[in-house]
Coordinates of C-alpha atoms and ligand atoms in Angstrom, one line a residue:
M653 CA -18.0 61.7 17.2
I654 CA -16.9 58.6 15.3
A655 CA -19.5 56.4 13.8
V656 CA -18.8 52.8 13.0
L657 CA -20.9 50.4 10.8
A658 CA -20.6 47.1 12.6
G659 CA -21.2 43.4 12.2
G660 CA -20.2 40.9 14.9
V661 CA -16.9 39.7 16.3
G662 CA -14.4 41.7 14.1
A663 CA -16.4 44.9 14.5
A664 CA -16.7 44.4 18.3
R665 CA -12.9 43.9 18.6
F666 CA -12.3 47.0 16.5
L667 CA -14.8 49.0 18.6
A668 CA -13.1 48.0 21.8
G669 CA -9.8 49.3 20.4
L670 CA -11.4 52.5 19.1
V671 CA -13.0 53.3 22.5
R672 CA -9.6 52.8 24.1
A673 CA -7.8 54.9 21.4
V674 CA -10.1 57.9 21.6
G675 CA -10.5 58.1 25.4
P676 CA -13.5 59.5 27.3
G677 CA -13.5 62.9 25.4
E678 CA -14.7 61.5 22.1
E679 CA -18.1 59.8 21.5
V680 CA -18.3 56.5 19.5
T681 CA -21.5 55.4 17.9
A682 CA -21.9 51.9 16.5
V683 CA -24.6 51.2 13.9
V684 CA -25.0 47.5 14.1
N685 CA -26.3 44.9 11.7
T686 CA -29.6 43.2 12.7
G687 CA -30.0 41.1 9.6
D688 CA -28.6 38.1 11.6
D689 CA -31.4 38.4 14.2
L690 CA -33.6 35.4 14.8
E691 CA -36.5 34.1 16.9
L692 CA -35.5 31.1 18.9
H693 CA -37.5 29.4 21.8
G694 CA -39.9 32.3 21.4
L695 CA -37.1 34.8 22.1
H696 CA -35.7 37.6 20.0
V697 CA -32.0 37.1 19.6
S698 CA -29.8 39.9 18.2
P699 CA -26.4 38.3 17.9
D700 CA -24.4 41.2 16.5
V701 CA -25.9 43.8 18.8
D702 CA -25.1 41.4 21.8
T703 CA -21.6 40.7 20.5
V704 CA -20.8 44.4 20.4
T705 CA -22.4 45.1 23.8
Y706 CA -20.7 42.1 25.6
T707 CA -17.4 43.0 24.1
L708 CA -17.6 46.7 25.1
A709 CA -18.8 45.7 28.5
G710 CA -15.8 43.4 29.0
L711 CA -18.1 40.3 29.3
V712 CA -17.6 38.5 26.0
D713 CA -16.3 35.0 25.7
P714 CA -12.7 35.6 24.5
V715 CA -12.4 32.3 22.6
N716 CA -15.6 32.5 20.5
G717 CA -15.8 36.2 20.4
W718 CA -19.6 36.0 21.0
G719 CA -21.6 34.9 24.1
I720 CA -20.6 35.6 27.7
A721 CA -17.3 34.4 29.2
G722 CA -17.8 31.5 31.6
D723 CA -21.5 31.1 30.8
S724 CA -23.2 27.8 31.7
F725 CA -25.6 25.9 29.4
E726 CA -28.1 24.4 31.9
V727 CA -31.2 25.7 30.1
L728 CA -29.8 24.5 26.7
A729 CA -29.3 21.0 28.2
A730 CA -32.8 21.0 29.5
L731 CA -34.2 22.2 26.2
E732 CA -32.3 19.4 24.5
Q733 CA -34.0 16.8 26.8
L734 CA -37.3 18.3 25.7
G735 CA -36.4 17.8 22.0
A736 CA -36.0 21.5 21.3
P737 CA -33.4 22.6 18.6
T738 CA -30.1 23.4 20.3
W739 CA -27.8 23.9 17.4
F740 CA -27.7 27.7 18.2
R741 CA -26.0 27.7 21.6
L742 CA -27.5 30.1 24.0
G743 CA -25.8 30.3 27.4
D744 CA -27.8 30.8 30.6
R745 CA -26.6 34.4 31.3
D746 CA -27.0 35.2 27.6
L747 CA -30.6 34.0 27.8
A748 CA -31.3 36.7 30.4
T749 CA -30.5 39.2 27.6
H750 CA -33.0 37.6 25.2
L751 CA -35.7 37.2 27.9
Y752 CA -35.3 40.9 28.9
R753 CA -35.3 42.1 25.2
T754 CA -38.3 39.9 24.2
S755 CA -40.3 41.0 27.2
R756 CA -39.6 44.7 26.5
L757 CA -40.3 44.3 22.8
R758 CA -43.7 42.6 23.6
S759 CA -44.6 45.5 25.9
G760 CA -44.1 47.9 23.0
A761 CA -40.5 49.1 23.4
S762 CA -38.4 49.5 20.3
L763 CA -35.3 47.5 19.6
S764 CA -33.2 50.6 19.8
A765 CA -34.6 51.6 23.2
V766 CA -34.0 48.1 24.6
T767 CA -30.5 48.0 23.1
A768 CA -29.7 51.3 24.9
E769 CA -31.1 49.9 28.2
L770 CA -29.0 46.8 28.0
A771 CA -25.9 48.7 27.1
A772 CA -26.4 51.3 29.8
R773 CA -27.0 48.7 32.5
R774 CA -23.8 46.9 31.5
G775 CA -21.8 50.1 31.8
V776 CA -21.1 50.5 28.0
R777 CA -20.0 54.1 27.3
A778 CA -20.3 53.9 23.5
R779 CA -23.7 54.4 21.8
I780 CA -25.0 51.2 20.3
L781 CA -27.7 51.6 17.7
P782 CA -29.3 48.7 15.8
M783 CA -29.4 49.7 12.1
S784 CA -33.3 49.6 12.2
D785 CA -36.1 49.0 14.6
D786 CA -37.9 47.2 11.8
P787 CA -37.3 43.5 11.0
V788 CA -34.7 43.0 8.3
R789 CA -33.6 39.4 7.8
T790 CA -30.7 38.2 5.7
R791 CA -31.7 35.2 3.6
V792 CA -29.1 33.0 1.9
K793 CA -29.9 31.3 -1.4
L794 CA -27.9 28.1 -1.6
A795 CA -26.4 26.8 -4.8
G796 CA -29.0 24.0 -4.8
G797 CA -31.8 26.6 -5.0
E798 CA -33.0 26.4 -1.4
E799 CA -33.3 29.7 0.6
V800 CA -32.4 29.5 4.3
E801 CA -32.3 32.0 7.2
F802 CA -28.9 33.5 8.0
Q803 CA -28.2 31.5 11.1
E804 CA -29.3 28.3 9.5
Y805 CA -26.6 28.9 6.9
F806 CA -24.0 30.4 9.2
V807 CA -24.3 28.2 12.4
R808 CA -26.3 25.1 11.6
R809 CA -24.6 24.4 8.2
Q810 CA -21.4 26.1 9.4
H811 CA -21.2 28.2 6.2
A812 CA -19.8 25.1 4.5
V813 CA -22.3 25.1 1.6
A814 CA -22.1 27.0 -1.7
V815 CA -24.1 30.2 -1.9
A816 CA -25.8 31.5 -5.0
G817 CA -27.2 34.8 -3.6
V818 CA -28.0 36.9 -0.6
R819 CA -31.1 39.1 0.0
Y820 CA -32.2 41.3 2.9
A821 CA -35.8 40.6 3.4
G822 CA -37.8 43.6 4.7
A823 CA -35.0 46.1 4.0
L824 CA -37.0 48.1 1.5
E825 CA -39.8 48.6 4.0
A826 CA -37.4 49.4 6.9
S827 CA -36.4 52.7 8.2
P828 CA -33.1 53.5 9.9
A829 CA -33.4 53.4 13.7
P830 CA -33.8 56.7 15.5
G831 CA -30.4 58.5 15.6
V832 CA -28.8 56.4 12.8
L833 CA -29.0 59.0 10.0
E834 CA -28.2 61.8 12.4
A835 CA -25.1 60.0 13.7
L836 CA -23.9 59.2 10.1
T837 CA -24.4 62.8 9.1
S838 CA -22.8 64.5 12.1
A839 CA -19.9 62.1 12.6
D840 CA -16.4 63.5 12.0
L841 CA -15.5 60.1 10.5
V842 CA -17.5 57.0 9.5
V843 CA -15.6 53.7 9.8
V844 CA -16.7 50.5 8.2
A845 CA -15.5 47.9 10.6
P846 CA -13.7 44.7 9.4
S847 CA -16.9 42.9 8.8
N848 CA -18.2 40.7 6.0
P849 CA -19.2 43.2 3.2
V850 CA -22.1 41.1 2.0
L851 CA -23.5 39.5 5.2
S852 CA -22.8 42.2 7.8
I853 CA -22.4 45.5 6.1
G854 CA -24.8 44.7 3.2
P855 CA -27.9 44.6 5.4
I856 CA -27.0 48.0 7.0
L857 CA -26.5 49.6 3.5
A858 CA -29.8 48.0 2.3
V859 CA -31.8 50.1 4.8
P860 CA -33.1 53.0 2.8
G861 CA -31.2 56.3 3.2
I862 CA -28.0 54.9 4.7
A863 CA -26.0 54.0 1.5
D864 CA -27.1 57.3 -0.2
L865 CA -25.9 59.3 2.8
L866 CA -22.6 57.6 2.9
E867 CA -22.1 57.9 -0.8
R868 CA -22.3 61.6 -0.4
R869 CA -19.7 61.5 2.3
R870 CA -17.5 58.8 0.9
Q871 CA -14.3 60.9 1.3
E872 CA -14.9 60.7 5.1
V873 CA -15.7 57.0 5.1
V874 CA -12.8 54.7 5.9
A875 CA -13.3 50.9 5.6
I876 CA -11.1 48.2 7.1
S877 CA -10.6 45.0 5.1
P878 CA -11.9 41.8 6.8
I879 CA -9.8 39.9 4.3
V880 CA -6.0 39.5 4.9
A881 CA -3.8 37.7 2.4
G882 CA -6.8 36.3 0.5
R883 CA -8.4 34.8 3.6
A884 CA -11.1 35.9 6.0
L885 CA -10.0 36.3 9.6
K886 CA -13.3 34.7 10.6
G887 CA -16.3 33.4 8.8
P888 CA -17.1 32.9 5.1
A889 CA -16.2 36.3 3.6
A890 CA -13.5 34.9 1.3
R891 CA -15.5 32.0 -0.1
L892 CA -18.6 34.1 -0.4
L893 CA -16.9 36.9 -2.4
V894 CA -15.8 34.2 -5.0
E895 CA -19.2 32.5 -5.0
L896 CA -20.9 35.8 -5.7
G897 CA -18.6 36.6 -8.6
S898 CA -16.0 38.8 -7.0
E899 CA -12.5 37.9 -5.7
A900 CA -11.3 36.9 -2.3
S901 CA -8.8 39.7 -1.8
V902 CA -8.5 43.3 -0.6
V903 CA -9.3 44.3 -4.1
G904 CA -12.6 42.4 -3.9
I905 CA -13.3 44.3 -0.7
A906 CA -12.5 47.6 -2.4
R907 CA -14.9 46.8 -5.2
A908 CA -17.6 45.8 -2.7
L909 CA -17.3 49.0 -0.7
R910 CA -16.1 51.7 -3.2
R911 CA -19.5 53.2 -3.6
I912 CA -19.5 54.4 0.1
A913 CA -15.8 54.3 1.2
G914 CA -13.1 56.6 -0.1
T915 CA -10.3 54.8 1.8
L916 CA -9.6 51.1 2.5
V917 CA -7.2 50.1 5.3
V918 CA -5.5 46.8 4.5
D919 CA -3.0 44.6 6.4
E920 CA 0.8 44.7 5.7
A921 CA 0.5 41.3 4.2
D922 CA -1.5 42.9 1.3
A923 CA 0.8 46.0 0.8
D924 CA 1.6 44.9 -2.8
L925 CA -2.1 45.2 -3.7
A926 CA -2.3 48.9 -2.7
P927 CA -1.9 50.1 -6.4
A928 CA -4.7 47.7 -7.5
I929 CA -7.0 49.2 -4.8
E930 CA -6.1 52.7 -5.8
A931 CA -6.9 51.7 -9.4
E932 CA -10.5 51.0 -8.1
G933 CA -10.7 54.7 -7.1
V934 CA -10.2 53.9 -3.4
A935 CA -7.2 55.3 -1.4
C936 CA -5.3 52.6 0.4
V937 CA -3.6 52.7 3.8
V938 CA -1.4 49.8 4.9
T939 CA -1.0 48.9 8.6
A940 CA -1.3 45.9 11.0
T941 CA -5.0 44.9 11.0
V942 CA -5.0 41.5 12.7
M943 CA -6.4 42.3 16.2
E944 CA -4.7 39.8 18.5
S945 CA -5.2 42.0 21.5
V946 CA -7.1 45.2 22.4
E947 CA -3.8 47.1 22.2
V948 CA -3.4 46.1 18.5
A949 CA -7.0 47.0 18.0
A950 CA -6.3 50.4 19.5
R951 CA -3.3 50.9 17.3
L952 CA -5.4 50.0 14.3
A953 CA -8.0 52.5 15.4
C954 CA -5.4 55.2 15.6
A955 CA -4.3 54.4 12.1
V956 CA -7.9 54.6 10.9
L957 CA -8.4 58.0 12.6
E958 CA -5.2 59.3 11.0
A959 CA -6.4 58.0 7.6
G960 CA -9.6 59.9 8.2
A961 CA -7.9 63.1 9.2
A962 CA -5.6 62.9 6.1
R963 CA -8.7 62.8 3.8
A964 CA -10.6 65.5 5.5
Ligands
FO1_1090 N1 -22.1 31.2 16.5 C1 -21.8 29.9 16.3 O1 -21.0 29.6 15.4 N2 -22.5 28.9 17.0 C2 -23.4 29.2 17.9 O2 -24.0 28.3 18.5 C3 -23.7 30.6 18.2 C4 -24.5 31.0 19.2 C5 -24.7 32.4 19.5 C6 -25.5 32.8 20.5 C7 -25.7 34.1 20.8 C8 -25.0 35.1 20.0 O3 -25.1 36.4 20.3 C9 -24.2 34.7 19.0 C10 -24.0 33.3 18.7 N3 -23.2 32.9 17.7 C11 -23.0 31.6 17.4 C12 -22.5 33.9 16.8 C13 -23.4 34.4 15.6 O4 -24.1 33.3 15.0 C14 -22.5 35.0 14.5 O5 -21.2 35.2 14.8 C15 -23.1 36.2 14.0 O6 -24.4 36.3 13.7 C16 -22.3 36.7 12.7 O7 -21.8 38.0 13.0

């Protein structure tokens, strides 16, 4: 079994490639960030869990990488007429997910149980586990001193504001969701998907027990850099690393993840930085990491599996 620590769009694309690369004989378990979750219009929205589920179900909007392809926005338009906030764009079919999830949570089901139901009903073969059933919320402290919820920073302010710090509210009181520690213990290989190390992987590692477990297995943990040639493929990873005192490069990623990952996979564009990564005590593998198609993602997954096998 291969376990993958996952954020949103980049992780989902990698997981689609991994599922294709390993075929039906090998189990894949995704441990997904829920620090981005929010309550909106009275509904519980789990963006990264949904992005992973929709992608693996073949439903995802290929342009945005989140939401459902071809979705309509009739409810959002009606909400706008009512004066409700509509900066976070929930499509009509996507809303069915949030209605279902919220209703099940209110009747006492856990987030992991509901996630499994939603994935199974959409025909997803991989196991999708939220990192925790307990609320953990990523909060972003802006340079001006104000602290905002993650989606307020990411979507409403389009991550265009300077950040002074990030914290994961509730993490210390949270427990890993059922199956998470077991999956990370029994996996033949643990992969850290190409997700933002602070905003997507940070919340997962903040849940007590997860980072310690991975630290003990770090030789069997392979991370993929979300930074290529000094730039994030998506989102604010490059800018954030600099603002938080590191550097926007694969070396910055190696430093952010070296406690838990013995190997870092970087793009060919960063081949010259391999010695600097190795100097951080992290083995480096160079391959094509920009996932323009599921075929490229599957080739990347094969390279990651080979890197894992070489370290075992
Ligand atoms: N990202 C945006 O940039 N704008 C949106 O309006 C937006 C809506 C949205 C709705 C459902 C969902 O599952 C994801 C959505 N995302 C949106 C993506 C999401 O904010 C981020 O990509 C993740 O939280 C970061 O991984």
